[in-house]
Amino acid sequence: MTSEFGKMVRRLRSRAGMTQDELEKRSGLGIRTIRRVESDGHSSLRMKTVQLLAEGLGLEGSEREEFIAASGRVALRPSAESQTESPGDSGRDLPDELVEAAGSLARELRLRWREEEEHRQLRDPFPLPVRWRPMAPELLDSWANIRRCPPGATAEPIDLTGRLDQIADLYRRIPSGRLVVIGRAGAGKSILTLRFALDSLSGSRSPTDPVPVIFRLESWNPETTKLRDWMAEQLLRDHPGLSAPAPGGATLAVALIEHDLILPILDGFDEVAAGLRRHVLE
């Protein structure tokens, strides 16, 4: 059933003599978002989407305010006294298509990795007691870099010891967002990788949180292909639905990477050709 807001968008678009395709070009939103809004109003619209619709429709002044109010959102008026953003908000007003694509990818991967976990019998009869410890200090980055401290600040170490079921929690405590796991063949690195991916997708995932994706490094040649291009190719190979166009003309796979909605888990470094390892690491 078409909502009142959806009817309002359609009426204003018709008044302006625009097709949905023309509104897509003027607003910068995807055609699927516009169709969905006009058909059901889409109650989960973000403020940024409503503002782009208003701009595309050419609304100003009181008419713009009425339009935003009809969407159920509240227009924020900047003031000299208070212009703040909550942490992590900057740049995270994402097109609906990308948020939906990320959510769909997360659900697909969660199901796939649960099946793989069951196939490997990693919890039968109980999870393997894989543990890890920090590497020698000379092999670690500086704690100032790890903690993202300003120049001259003192940085205390983070306790990096743990076990299999703590890997996702450990990663969330690392401000740099960079973690390297090394070990001999059969030490449990791939199991740890799978556990990290699953645990990162469990619980309360925000729609704008990056989706952890496992990429096997042995198929990447950094001398011919940039890392982001290669990751996009792997996403398209494994998830053909991401070949659909995203706002701006790129594929959804490329757009997810460009908007930092993919958390790359790079596995299999030891299987990279010996002559490429230094370049891959760099």
Short mmCIF file of C-alpha atoms in Angstrom, two decimals:
data_model
loop_
_atom_site.label_atom_id
_atom_site.label_comp_id
_atom_site.label_asym_id
_atom_site.label_seq_id
_atom_site.Cartn_x
_atom_site.Cartn_y
_atom_site.Cartn_z
CA MET A 1 0.00 0.00 0.00
CA THR A 2 1.43 3.38 -1.03
CA SER A 3 2.20 5.65 1.94
CA GLU A 4 1.26 9.32 2.14
CA PHE A 5 4.92 10.31 1.84
CA GLY A 6 5.31 8.12 -1.23
CA LYS A 7 2.27 9.79 -2.80
CA MET A 8 3.76 13.18 -1.95
CA VAL A 9 7.05 12.35 -3.71
CA ARG A 10 5.22 11.11 -6.79
CA ARG A 11 2.96 14.21 -6.86
CA LEU A 12 5.88 16.62 -6.55
CA ARG A 13 7.84 14.77 -9.20
CA SER A 14 4.86 14.92 -11.58
CA ARG A 15 4.40 18.62 -10.83
CA ALA A 16 8.03 19.22 -11.81
CA GLY A 17 7.48 17.28 -15.03
CA MET A 18 10.15 14.70 -14.15
CA THR A 19 10.32 10.99 -14.76
CA GLN A 20 11.85 8.73 -12.11
CA ASP A 21 15.00 8.52 -14.24
CA GLU A 22 15.27 12.33 -14.30
CA LEU A 23 14.81 12.51 -10.53
CA GLU A 24 17.57 9.92 -10.20
CA LYS A 25 19.96 12.17 -12.10
CA ARG A 26 19.00 15.34 -10.20
CA SER A 27 19.06 13.80 -6.72
CA GLY A 28 21.98 11.40 -7.06
CA LEU A 29 19.86 8.61 -5.59
CA GLY A 30 19.43 5.22 -7.22
CA ILE A 31 16.35 4.45 -9.27
CA ARG A 32 15.44 1.55 -6.99
CA THR A 33 15.38 3.87 -3.98
CA ILE A 34 13.08 6.30 -5.77
CA ARG A 35 10.72 3.53 -6.87
CA ARG A 36 10.61 2.08 -3.39
CA VAL A 37 9.89 5.43 -1.78
CA GLU A 38 7.05 6.14 -4.21
CA SER A 39 5.53 2.72 -3.70
CA ASP A 40 5.70 2.32 0.08
CA GLY A 41 7.39 5.39 1.58
CA HIS A 42 10.20 3.25 3.01
CA SER A 43 9.97 4.02 6.72
CA SER A 44 13.71 3.41 7.28
CA LEU A 45 14.80 6.33 5.09
CA ARG A 46 17.74 8.28 6.45
CA MET A 47 17.75 12.04 6.71
CA LYS A 48 20.36 12.36 3.96
CA THR A 49 18.14 10.47 1.51
CA VAL A 50 15.19 12.74 2.27
CA GLN A 51 17.38 15.83 1.78
CA LEU A 52 18.62 14.54 -1.59
CA LEU A 53 15.03 13.93 -2.67
CA ALA A 54 14.14 17.49 -1.67
CA GLU A 55 17.09 18.87 -3.65
CA GLY A 56 16.23 16.77 -6.67
CA LEU A 57 12.64 17.98 -6.57
CA GLY A 58 13.80 21.59 -6.28
CA LEU A 59 12.06 22.23 -2.96
CA GLU A 60 12.95 25.32 -0.94
CA GLY A 61 11.86 27.20 2.17
CA SER A 62 8.68 26.14 3.91
CA GLU A 63 7.82 23.58 1.24
CA ARG A 64 11.13 21.82 1.89
CA GLU A 65 10.48 21.83 5.64
CA GLU A 66 6.98 20.40 5.12
CA PHE A 67 8.45 17.71 2.88
CA ILE A 68 11.03 16.68 5.49
CA ALA A 69 8.39 16.71 8.22
CA ALA A 70 6.13 14.47 6.11
CA SER A 71 8.95 11.92 5.86
CA GLY A 72 8.98 11.59 9.63
CA ARG A 73 12.47 13.08 9.89
CA VAL A 74 13.48 16.25 11.70
CA ALA A 75 15.50 18.84 9.84
CA LEU A 76 18.60 19.88 11.78
CA ARG A 77 19.34 23.58 11.59
CA PRO A 78 23.04 24.42 12.08
CA SER A 79 23.77 27.08 14.64
CA ALA A 80 26.82 28.98 15.79
CA GLU A 81 26.44 27.56 19.29
CA SER A 82 26.20 23.89 18.42
CA GLN A 83 27.46 22.09 15.36
CA THR A 84 28.51 18.61 16.42
CA GLU A 85 28.48 15.10 15.04
CA SER A 86 28.45 11.90 16.98
CA PRO A 87 31.55 9.74 16.53
CA GLY A 88 31.53 7.73 13.34
CA ASP A 89 28.73 9.76 11.70
CA SER A 90 30.98 11.62 9.32
CA GLY A 91 30.62 10.34 5.78
CA ARG A 92 28.27 7.51 6.80
CA ASP A 93 25.12 8.89 5.16
CA LEU A 94 25.13 6.16 2.56
CA PRO A 95 22.77 5.49 -0.35
CA ASP A 96 20.05 2.99 0.52
CA GLU A 97 21.22 0.62 -2.24
CA LEU A 98 24.64 0.26 -0.59
CA VAL A 99 23.22 -0.28 2.89
CA GLU A 100 20.86 -2.93 1.55
CA ALA A 101 23.63 -4.58 -0.50
CA ALA A 102 25.90 -4.70 2.58
CA GLY A 103 23.11 -6.20 4.68
CA SER A 104 22.31 -8.81 2.06
CA LEU A 105 26.00 -9.71 1.70
CA ALA A 106 26.35 -10.02 5.49
CA ARG A 107 23.38 -12.41 5.68
CA GLU A 108 24.68 -14.50 2.78
CA LEU A 109 28.17 -14.78 4.26
CA ARG A 110 26.88 -15.58 7.74
CA LEU A 111 24.91 -18.52 6.34
CA ARG A 112 27.82 -19.70 4.16
CA TRP A 113 30.36 -19.60 6.98
CA ARG A 114 28.05 -21.34 9.43
CA GLU A 115 27.68 -24.16 6.92
CA GLU A 116 31.46 -24.32 6.52
CA GLU A 117 31.92 -24.36 10.29
CA GLU A 118 29.47 -27.26 10.54
CA HIS A 119 31.14 -29.06 7.65
CA ARG A 120 34.53 -28.79 9.35
CA GLN A 121 32.93 -29.89 12.66
CA LEU A 122 34.70 -27.06 14.45
CA ARG A 123 32.23 -27.22 17.33
CA ASP A 124 31.85 -30.98 17.49
CA PRO A 125 31.86 -31.74 20.35
CA PHE A 126 33.26 -28.32 21.38
CA PRO A 127 35.31 -25.50 19.78
CA LEU A 128 38.99 -26.24 19.29
CA PRO A 129 41.07 -24.56 22.04
CA VAL A 130 43.10 -22.37 19.67
CA ARG A 131 45.11 -19.73 21.53
CA TRP A 132 47.52 -17.01 20.45
CA ARG A 133 50.15 -14.73 21.95
CA PRO A 134 51.80 -11.44 20.88
CA MET A 135 54.85 -11.52 18.66
CA ALA A 136 58.23 -10.28 19.82
CA PRO A 137 58.30 -6.47 20.33
CA GLU A 138 60.72 -5.94 17.46
CA LEU A 139 58.12 -7.40 15.05
CA LEU A 140 55.27 -5.19 16.27
CA ASP A 141 54.32 -1.75 15.02
CA SER A 142 54.82 1.03 17.57
CA TRP A 143 52.06 1.28 20.17
CA ALA A 144 51.65 4.94 19.25
CA ASN A 145 50.68 3.86 15.73
CA ILE A 146 48.50 1.00 16.97
CA ARG A 147 46.64 3.31 19.34
CA ARG A 148 46.52 6.17 16.80
CA CYS A 149 48.09 8.55 19.33
CA PRO A 150 49.04 12.14 18.50
CA PRO A 151 52.77 12.90 18.17
CA GLY A 152 54.60 12.87 21.50
CA ALA A 153 51.85 11.02 23.38
CA THR A 154 52.65 8.00 25.53
CA ALA A 155 50.97 4.79 24.38
CA GLU A 156 50.43 1.85 26.70
CA PRO A 157 50.45 -1.68 25.21
CA ILE A 158 47.23 -3.61 24.62
CA ASP A 159 46.99 -7.16 25.96
CA LEU A 160 46.97 -9.25 22.78
CA THR A 161 46.76 -12.69 24.37
CA GLY A 162 43.56 -14.64 23.89
CA ARG A 163 41.74 -17.68 22.57
CA LEU A 164 39.55 -18.61 19.63
CA ASP A 165 36.25 -17.19 20.89
CA GLN A 166 37.82 -13.81 21.76
CA ILE A 167 39.28 -12.82 18.39
CA ALA A 168 36.49 -10.44 17.31
CA ASP A 169 36.46 -8.70 20.70
CA LEU A 170 40.24 -8.29 20.56
CA TYR A 171 40.06 -6.75 17.10
CA ARG A 172 37.48 -4.19 18.26
CA ARG A 173 39.97 -3.01 20.92
CA ILE A 174 42.66 -2.22 18.35
CA PRO A 175 42.25 1.44 17.29
CA SER A 176 44.33 1.06 14.12
CA GLY A 177 42.04 -1.66 12.81
CA ARG A 178 45.08 -3.63 11.63
CA LEU A 179 45.81 -7.13 12.90
CA VAL A 180 48.23 -9.74 11.55
CA VAL A 181 48.03 -13.40 12.57
CA ILE A 182 51.01 -15.63 11.76
CA GLY A 183 51.77 -19.25 12.56
CA ARG A 184 53.05 -22.51 11.17
CA ALA A 185 50.98 -24.65 8.81
CA GLY A 186 48.22 -26.36 10.78
CA ALA A 187 48.47 -23.93 13.69
CA GLY A 188 44.83 -22.86 13.24
CA LYS A 189 45.07 -19.60 11.29
CA SER A 190 42.25 -20.43 8.88
CA ILE A 191 40.01 -21.59 11.72
CA LEU A 192 40.75 -18.35 13.55
CA THR A 193 39.93 -16.41 10.36
CA LEU A 194 36.56 -18.15 10.02
CA ARG A 195 35.75 -17.61 13.69
CA PHE A 196 36.61 -13.91 13.39
CA ALA A 197 34.36 -13.49 10.36
CA LEU A 198 31.41 -15.24 12.00
CA ASP A 199 31.77 -13.46 15.33
CA SER A 200 32.05 -10.09 13.56
CA LEU A 201 28.69 -10.74 11.88
CA SER A 202 26.89 -11.95 14.99
CA GLY A 203 25.01 -9.79 17.45
CA SER A 204 23.98 -6.22 16.79
CA ARG A 205 25.57 -5.24 13.47
CA SER A 206 24.95 -1.62 12.48
CA PRO A 207 23.71 -1.19 8.87
CA THR A 208 26.81 0.92 8.15
CA ASP A 209 29.35 -1.45 9.73
CA PRO A 210 31.78 -2.93 7.19
CA VAL A 211 31.08 -6.54 6.20
CA PRO A 212 34.01 -8.91 6.87
CA VAL A 213 34.93 -10.75 3.67
CA ILE A 214 37.63 -13.43 3.42
CA PHE A 215 39.89 -12.98 0.38
CA ARG A 216 42.41 -15.65 -0.60
CA LEU A 217 45.65 -13.85 -1.46
CA GLU A 218 47.19 -16.49 -3.68
CA SER A 219 45.14 -15.28 -6.67
CA TRP A 220 46.31 -11.65 -6.42
CA ASN A 221 49.18 -10.30 -8.49
CA PRO A 222 49.98 -6.80 -7.18
CA GLU A 223 52.23 -6.16 -10.17
CA THR A 224 49.24 -6.16 -12.53
CA THR A 225 46.18 -5.36 -10.40
CA LYS A 226 45.53 -2.88 -7.60
CA LEU A 227 44.27 -4.38 -4.34
CA ARG A 228 40.86 -2.67 -4.48
CA ASP A 229 40.33 -3.72 -8.11
CA TRP A 230 41.24 -7.30 -7.27
CA MET A 231 38.87 -7.35 -4.28
CA ALA A 232 36.06 -6.04 -6.49
CA GLU A 233 36.77 -8.84 -8.99
CA GLN A 234 36.60 -11.43 -6.21
CA LEU A 235 33.31 -10.02 -4.92
CA LEU A 236 31.80 -10.13 -8.41
CA ARG A 237 33.01 -13.71 -8.91
CA ASP A 238 31.57 -14.96 -5.62
CA HIS A 239 28.50 -12.70 -5.44
CA PRO A 240 27.19 -12.01 -8.98
CA GLY A 241 24.34 -9.90 -7.61
CA LEU A 242 26.88 -7.20 -6.76
CA SER A 243 27.32 -6.53 -10.48
CA ALA A 244 24.16 -4.38 -10.33
CA PRO A 245 24.79 -0.64 -10.81
CA ALA A 246 25.21 1.53 -7.73
CA PRO A 247 24.50 5.28 -7.46
CA GLY A 248 27.21 6.99 -9.48
CA GLY A 249 27.49 4.29 -12.13
CA ALA A 250 29.93 1.82 -10.54
CA THR A 251 28.93 -1.71 -9.63
CA LEU A 252 27.70 -2.43 -6.10
CA ALA A 253 30.92 -4.40 -5.52
CA VAL A 254 33.11 -1.40 -6.34
CA ALA A 255 30.87 1.00 -4.41
CA LEU A 256 30.91 -1.16 -1.27
CA ILE A 257 34.71 -1.09 -1.30
CA GLU A 258 34.90 2.64 -2.11
CA HIS A 259 32.55 3.47 0.81
CA ASP A 260 34.51 1.29 3.29
CA LEU A 261 31.64 -1.18 3.68
CA ILE A 262 33.99 -4.15 3.21
CA LEU A 263 36.42 -5.28 5.92
CA PRO A 264 39.06 -7.31 4.04
CA ILE A 265 40.29 -10.46 5.77
CA LEU A 266 43.34 -11.43 3.73
CA ASP A 267 44.07 -15.12 4.12
CA GLY A 268 46.65 -17.47 2.61
CA PHE A 269 49.72 -15.23 2.48
CA ASP A 270 51.91 -18.32 2.76
CA GLU A 271 50.44 -19.60 -0.51
CA VAL A 272 51.44 -16.50 -2.49
CA ALA A 273 54.20 -17.13 -5.04
CA ALA A 274 57.58 -16.53 -3.38
CA GLY A 275 58.56 -13.83 -5.88
CA LEU A 276 55.45 -11.78 -5.08
CA ARG A 277 55.38 -11.97 -1.29
CA ARG A 278 57.35 -8.79 -0.58
CA HIS A 279 55.20 -6.82 -3.03
CA VAL A 280 51.99 -8.32 -1.60
CA LEU A 281 53.07 -7.45 1.94
CA GLU A 282 53.91 -3.88 0.96
#
